[in-house]
Amino acid sequence: MGVVDPFPSYLSHNSFRQSVMADEASGSGVGEEYAFRWTKEQTEVFIKLRGENDELFTGAKNSATVGWRIVLEKMGLSGKVTPARAKKKWDNLKKKYKECKYPGSGEGVSGKPTAATCPGPSAAVSDQEEREEEEREGDRQPAAKKRRRDSDQELLDLIREDMRQQREAEERRAQERRERMDRLFSILERWVPK
């Protein structure tokens, strides 16, 4: 076997570098020839660390990427798994857990996993999900509702102000019409003999 030229003849050095950089940016770089396989132990540690570092996942822009990067560094997987793949793993774990937690009717009898027999996330995910749901319902809804109420109140105030201005304009026009009609009647009264 011959030595493979890292710079094929159809690529210049710069275009090769640009294609490698594009591959790395898209997550399908040269170094990713294999898909990382998670062991059960790694998955359990992953779930545990995600729960312990919940404050890193605030929903702010790029906070999740930073959070996943920290979790992966603590696990020693920072060079093997990208934060995007860690997020995908977490989403898949939550999806699998929800499928097992709420199986369709009759599943379990037909040999499919039930919530009790489902392999996958441990109770740590259950606790984590409960905390996330409570946080979403408890913390975020009132703030969102308050903002919505504030914006609704502002909208109502604008509508009321607009209606008041329209009413005033209509009253002015009606007054001007009455005054014109009064002048017209006074002119007609002068012309018409009594």
mmCIF file of C-alpha atoms in Angstrom:
data_model
loop_
_atom_site.group_PDB
_atom_site.id
_atom_site.type_symbol
_atom_site.label_atom_id
_atom_site.label_comp_id
_atom_site.label_asym_id
_atom_site.label_seq_id
_atom_site.Cartn_x
_atom_site.Cartn_y
_atom_site.Cartn_z
ATOM 1 C CA MET A 1 0.000 0.000 0.000
ATOM 2 C CA GLY A 2 1.195 3.477 -0.820
ATOM 3 C CA VAL A 3 1.214 6.538 1.357
ATOM 4 C CA VAL A 4 -1.968 8.591 1.082
ATOM 5 C CA ASP A 5 -1.275 12.166 0.066
ATOM 6 C CA PRO A 6 -2.985 14.451 2.634
ATOM 7 C CA PHE A 7 -3.355 17.110 -0.043
ATOM 8 C CA PRO A 8 -4.986 15.537 -3.091
ATOM 9 C CA SER A 9 -3.985 17.076 -6.379
ATOM 10 C CA TYR A 10 -7.411 18.618 -6.897
ATOM 11 C CA LEU A 11 -7.160 20.556 -3.600
ATOM 12 C CA SER A 12 -4.735 23.307 -2.860
ATOM 13 C CA HIS A 13 -3.386 23.570 0.677
ATOM 14 C CA ASN A 14 -5.719 26.502 1.497
ATOM 15 C CA SER A 15 -8.859 24.891 0.101
ATOM 16 C CA PHE A 16 -8.030 21.695 2.027
ATOM 17 C CA ARG A 17 -7.661 23.713 5.255
ATOM 18 C CA GLN A 18 -10.955 25.478 4.555
ATOM 19 C CA SER A 19 -12.771 22.185 3.972
ATOM 20 C CA VAL A 20 -11.324 20.731 7.201
ATOM 21 C CA MET A 21 -12.352 23.864 9.107
ATOM 22 C CA ALA A 22 -15.840 23.663 7.614
ATOM 23 C CA ASP A 23 -16.071 19.989 8.587
ATOM 24 C CA GLU A 24 -14.964 20.778 12.137
ATOM 25 C CA ALA A 25 -17.474 23.605 12.392
ATOM 26 C CA SER A 26 -20.293 21.359 11.196
ATOM 27 C CA GLY A 27 -19.369 18.640 13.669
ATOM 28 C CA SER A 28 -18.355 16.058 11.084
ATOM 29 C CA GLY A 29 -14.626 16.701 11.147
ATOM 30 C CA VAL A 30 -11.727 14.526 10.161
ATOM 31 C CA GLY A 31 -11.193 13.359 13.747
ATOM 32 C CA GLU A 32 -14.746 12.025 14.018
ATOM 33 C CA GLU A 33 -14.449 8.765 12.152
ATOM 34 C CA TYR A 34 -16.397 6.862 14.801
ATOM 35 C CA ALA A 35 -19.469 7.524 16.890
ATOM 36 C CA PHE A 36 -18.767 7.573 20.599
ATOM 37 C CA ARG A 37 -20.501 4.717 22.422
ATOM 38 C CA TRP A 38 -21.827 5.543 25.847
ATOM 39 C CA THR A 39 -21.494 2.846 28.496
ATOM 40 C CA LYS A 40 -24.166 2.412 31.120
ATOM 41 C CA GLU A 41 -21.808 3.786 33.776
ATOM 42 C CA GLN A 42 -20.960 6.832 31.661
ATOM 43 C CA THR A 43 -24.658 7.441 31.071
ATOM 44 C CA GLU A 44 -25.340 7.301 34.810
ATOM 45 C CA VAL A 45 -22.486 9.722 35.525
ATOM 46 C CA PHE A 46 -23.721 11.945 32.681
ATOM 47 C CA ILE A 47 -27.216 12.073 34.204
ATOM 48 C CA LYS A 48 -25.819 12.715 37.681
ATOM 49 C CA LEU A 49 -23.526 15.537 36.512
ATOM 50 C CA ARG A 50 -26.319 17.120 34.485
ATOM 51 C CA GLY A 51 -28.480 17.162 37.610
ATOM 52 C CA GLU A 52 -25.699 18.553 39.792
ATOM 53 C CA ASN A 53 -24.950 21.328 37.293
ATOM 54 C CA ASP A 54 -28.542 22.327 36.669
ATOM 55 C CA GLU A 55 -27.767 25.990 37.361
ATOM 56 C CA LEU A 56 -25.621 26.077 34.201
ATOM 57 C CA PHE A 57 -28.646 25.356 32.003
ATOM 58 C CA THR A 58 -30.547 28.603 32.482
ATOM 59 C CA GLY A 59 -31.997 28.933 29.009
ATOM 60 C CA ALA A 60 -29.863 31.982 28.263
ATOM 61 C CA LYS A 61 -28.150 32.095 24.893
ATOM 62 C CA ASN A 62 -25.254 29.598 24.721
ATOM 63 C CA SER A 63 -25.604 28.657 28.402
ATOM 64 C CA ALA A 64 -26.432 25.054 27.513
ATOM 65 C CA THR A 65 -23.322 24.739 25.343
ATOM 66 C CA VAL A 66 -21.163 25.962 28.205
ATOM 67 C CA GLY A 67 -22.986 23.650 30.604
ATOM 68 C CA TRP A 68 -22.506 20.596 28.383
ATOM 69 C CA ARG A 69 -18.847 21.487 27.894
ATOM 70 C CA ILE A 70 -18.326 21.573 31.681
ATOM 71 C CA VAL A 71 -20.157 18.253 32.163
ATOM 72 C CA LEU A 72 -18.053 16.641 29.434
ATOM 73 C CA GLU A 73 -14.825 18.018 30.942
ATOM 74 C CA LYS A 74 -15.732 16.567 34.344
ATOM 75 C CA MET A 75 -16.317 13.207 32.665
ATOM 76 C CA GLY A 76 -13.074 13.430 30.693
ATOM 77 C CA LEU A 77 -14.932 13.269 27.374
ATOM 78 C CA SER A 78 -14.327 16.813 26.128
ATOM 79 C CA GLY A 79 -12.269 15.675 23.129
ATOM 80 C CA LYS A 80 -14.517 12.730 22.278
ATOM 81 C CA VAL A 81 -18.023 14.190 22.519
ATOM 82 C CA THR A 82 -19.164 17.641 21.410
ATOM 83 C CA PRO A 83 -21.592 19.725 23.469
ATOM 84 C CA ALA A 84 -24.131 19.355 20.642
ATOM 85 C CA ARG A 85 -23.897 15.561 20.870
ATOM 86 C CA ALA A 86 -24.201 15.734 24.663
ATOM 87 C CA LYS A 87 -27.393 17.764 24.277
ATOM 88 C CA LYS A 88 -28.709 15.232 21.766
ATOM 89 C CA LYS A 89 -27.862 12.413 24.195
ATOM 90 C CA TRP A 90 -29.759 14.215 26.953
ATOM 91 C CA ASP A 91 -32.767 14.800 24.698
ATOM 92 C CA ASN A 92 -32.769 11.131 23.685
ATOM 93 C CA LEU A 93 -32.556 10.041 27.332
ATOM 94 C CA LYS A 94 -35.502 12.256 28.243
ATOM 95 C CA LYS A 95 -37.487 10.973 25.262
ATOM 96 C CA LYS A 96 -36.737 7.344 26.136
ATOM 97 C CA TYR A 97 -37.647 7.985 29.767
ATOM 98 C CA LYS A 98 -40.958 9.591 28.842
ATOM 99 C CA GLU A 99 -41.801 6.707 26.521
ATOM 100 C CA CYS A 100 -41.157 4.256 29.349
ATOM 101 C CA LYS A 101 -42.853 6.399 31.966
ATOM 102 C CA TYR A 102 -46.034 6.729 29.907
ATOM 103 C CA PRO A 103 -46.309 3.548 27.809
ATOM 104 C CA GLY A 104 -49.250 3.094 25.456
ATOM 105 C CA SER A 105 -52.151 1.022 26.733
ATOM 106 C CA GLY A 106 -51.482 -2.708 26.644
ATOM 107 C CA GLU A 107 -47.721 -2.373 26.124
ATOM 108 C CA GLY A 108 -45.986 -4.346 28.861
ATOM 109 C CA VAL A 109 -48.328 -7.276 28.254
ATOM 110 C CA SER A 110 -46.973 -7.692 24.736
ATOM 111 C CA GLY A 111 -43.393 -7.829 25.980
ATOM 112 C CA LYS A 112 -42.580 -4.172 25.467
ATOM 113 C CA PRO A 113 -40.911 -2.337 28.333
ATOM 114 C CA THR A 114 -43.034 -0.728 31.007
ATOM 115 C CA ALA A 115 -42.027 2.090 33.301
ATOM 116 C CA ALA A 116 -40.820 -0.457 35.847
ATOM 117 C CA THR A 117 -38.747 -2.574 33.446
ATOM 118 C CA CYS A 118 -37.498 0.111 31.077
ATOM 119 C CA PRO A 119 -33.725 0.329 30.813
ATOM 120 C CA GLY A 120 -32.294 3.797 30.674
ATOM 121 C CA PRO A 121 -32.246 6.819 32.903
ATOM 122 C CA SER A 122 -32.359 6.161 36.597
ATOM 123 C CA ALA A 123 -34.298 7.981 39.261
ATOM 124 C CA ALA A 124 -31.865 10.863 38.859
ATOM 125 C CA VAL A 125 -33.551 11.748 35.574
ATOM 126 C CA SER A 126 -36.950 11.493 37.214
ATOM 127 C CA ASP A 127 -35.854 13.900 39.943
ATOM 128 C CA GLN A 128 -34.206 16.143 37.365
ATOM 129 C CA GLU A 129 -37.298 16.191 35.161
ATOM 130 C CA GLU A 130 -39.541 16.940 38.107
ATOM 131 C CA ARG A 131 -37.294 19.851 39.077
ATOM 132 C CA GLU A 132 -37.281 21.105 35.497
ATOM 133 C CA GLU A 133 -41.068 20.883 35.249
ATOM 134 C CA GLU A 134 -41.528 22.622 38.595
ATOM 135 C CA GLU A 135 -39.072 25.302 37.534
ATOM 136 C CA ARG A 136 -40.829 25.791 34.215
ATOM 137 C CA GLU A 137 -44.253 25.947 35.841
ATOM 138 C CA GLY A 138 -43.235 27.735 39.033
ATOM 139 C CA ASP A 139 -40.644 30.280 37.982
ATOM 140 C CA ARG A 140 -41.074 31.008 34.328
ATOM 141 C CA GLN A 141 -44.853 31.100 34.023
ATOM 142 C CA PRO A 142 -45.467 33.904 36.517
ATOM 143 C CA ALA A 143 -42.761 36.012 34.920
ATOM 144 C CA ALA A 144 -44.151 35.280 31.475
ATOM 145 C CA LYS A 145 -47.703 35.895 32.680
ATOM 146 C CA LYS A 146 -46.642 39.133 34.374
ATOM 147 C CA ARG A 147 -44.897 40.324 31.219
ATOM 148 C CA ARG A 148 -47.932 39.277 29.212
ATOM 149 C CA ARG A 149 -50.195 41.134 31.660
ATOM 150 C CA ASP A 150 -47.971 44.202 31.441
ATOM 151 C CA SER A 151 -47.985 44.128 27.655
ATOM 152 C CA ASP A 152 -51.742 43.413 27.651
ATOM 153 C CA GLN A 153 -52.277 46.373 29.980
ATOM 154 C CA GLU A 154 -50.163 48.594 27.729
ATOM 155 C CA LEU A 155 -52.179 47.454 24.727
ATOM 156 C CA LEU A 156 -55.462 48.127 26.533
ATOM 157 C CA ASP A 157 -54.228 51.575 27.536
ATOM 158 C CA LEU A 158 -53.287 52.332 23.920
ATOM 159 C CA ILE A 159 -56.695 51.151 22.700
ATOM 160 C CA ARG A 160 -58.491 53.245 25.342
ATOM 161 C CA GLU A 161 -56.434 56.316 24.439
ATOM 162 C CA ASP A 162 -57.150 55.793 20.742
ATOM 163 C CA MET A 163 -60.874 55.389 21.432
ATOM 164 C CA ARG A 164 -60.870 58.563 23.576
ATOM 165 C CA GLN A 165 -59.156 60.523 20.777
ATOM 166 C CA GLN A 166 -61.610 59.169 18.199
ATOM 167 C CA ARG A 167 -64.557 60.106 20.425
ATOM 168 C CA GLU A 168 -63.199 63.651 20.909
ATOM 169 C CA ALA A 169 -62.626 64.029 17.170
ATOM 170 C CA GLU A 170 -66.158 62.794 16.452
ATOM 171 C CA GLU A 171 -67.600 65.226 19.021
ATOM 172 C CA ARG A 172 -65.671 68.115 17.404
ATOM 173 C CA ARG A 173 -66.959 67.136 13.961
ATOM 174 C CA ALA A 174 -70.517 66.857 15.287
ATOM 175 C CA GLN A 175 -70.225 70.309 16.927
ATOM 176 C CA GLU A 176 -68.875 71.799 13.679
ATOM 177 C CA ARG A 177 -71.811 70.249 11.748
ATOM 178 C CA ARG A 178 -74.324 71.694 14.216
ATOM 179 C CA GLU A 179 -72.715 75.137 13.910
ATOM 180 C CA ARG A 180 -72.819 74.940 10.094
ATOM 181 C CA MET A 181 -76.437 73.835 10.157
ATOM 182 C CA ASP A 182 -77.312 76.684 12.540
ATOM 183 C CA ARG A 183 -75.652 79.200 10.172
ATOM 184 C CA LEU A 184 -77.436 77.645 7.201
ATOM 185 C CA PHE A 185 -80.804 77.877 8.982
ATOM 186 C CA SER A 186 -80.154 81.487 9.974
ATOM 187 C CA ILE A 187 -79.325 82.352 6.325
ATOM 188 C CA LEU A 188 -82.439 80.535 5.089
ATOM 189 C CA GLU A 189 -84.624 82.279 7.676
ATOM 190 C CA ARG A 190 -83.495 85.635 6.349
ATOM 191 C CA TRP A 191 -84.409 84.696 2.786
ATOM 192 C CA VAL A 192 -87.711 83.093 3.488
ATOM 193 C CA PRO A 193 -90.502 85.659 4.026
ATOM 194 C CA LYS A 194 -92.453 85.385 7.240
#
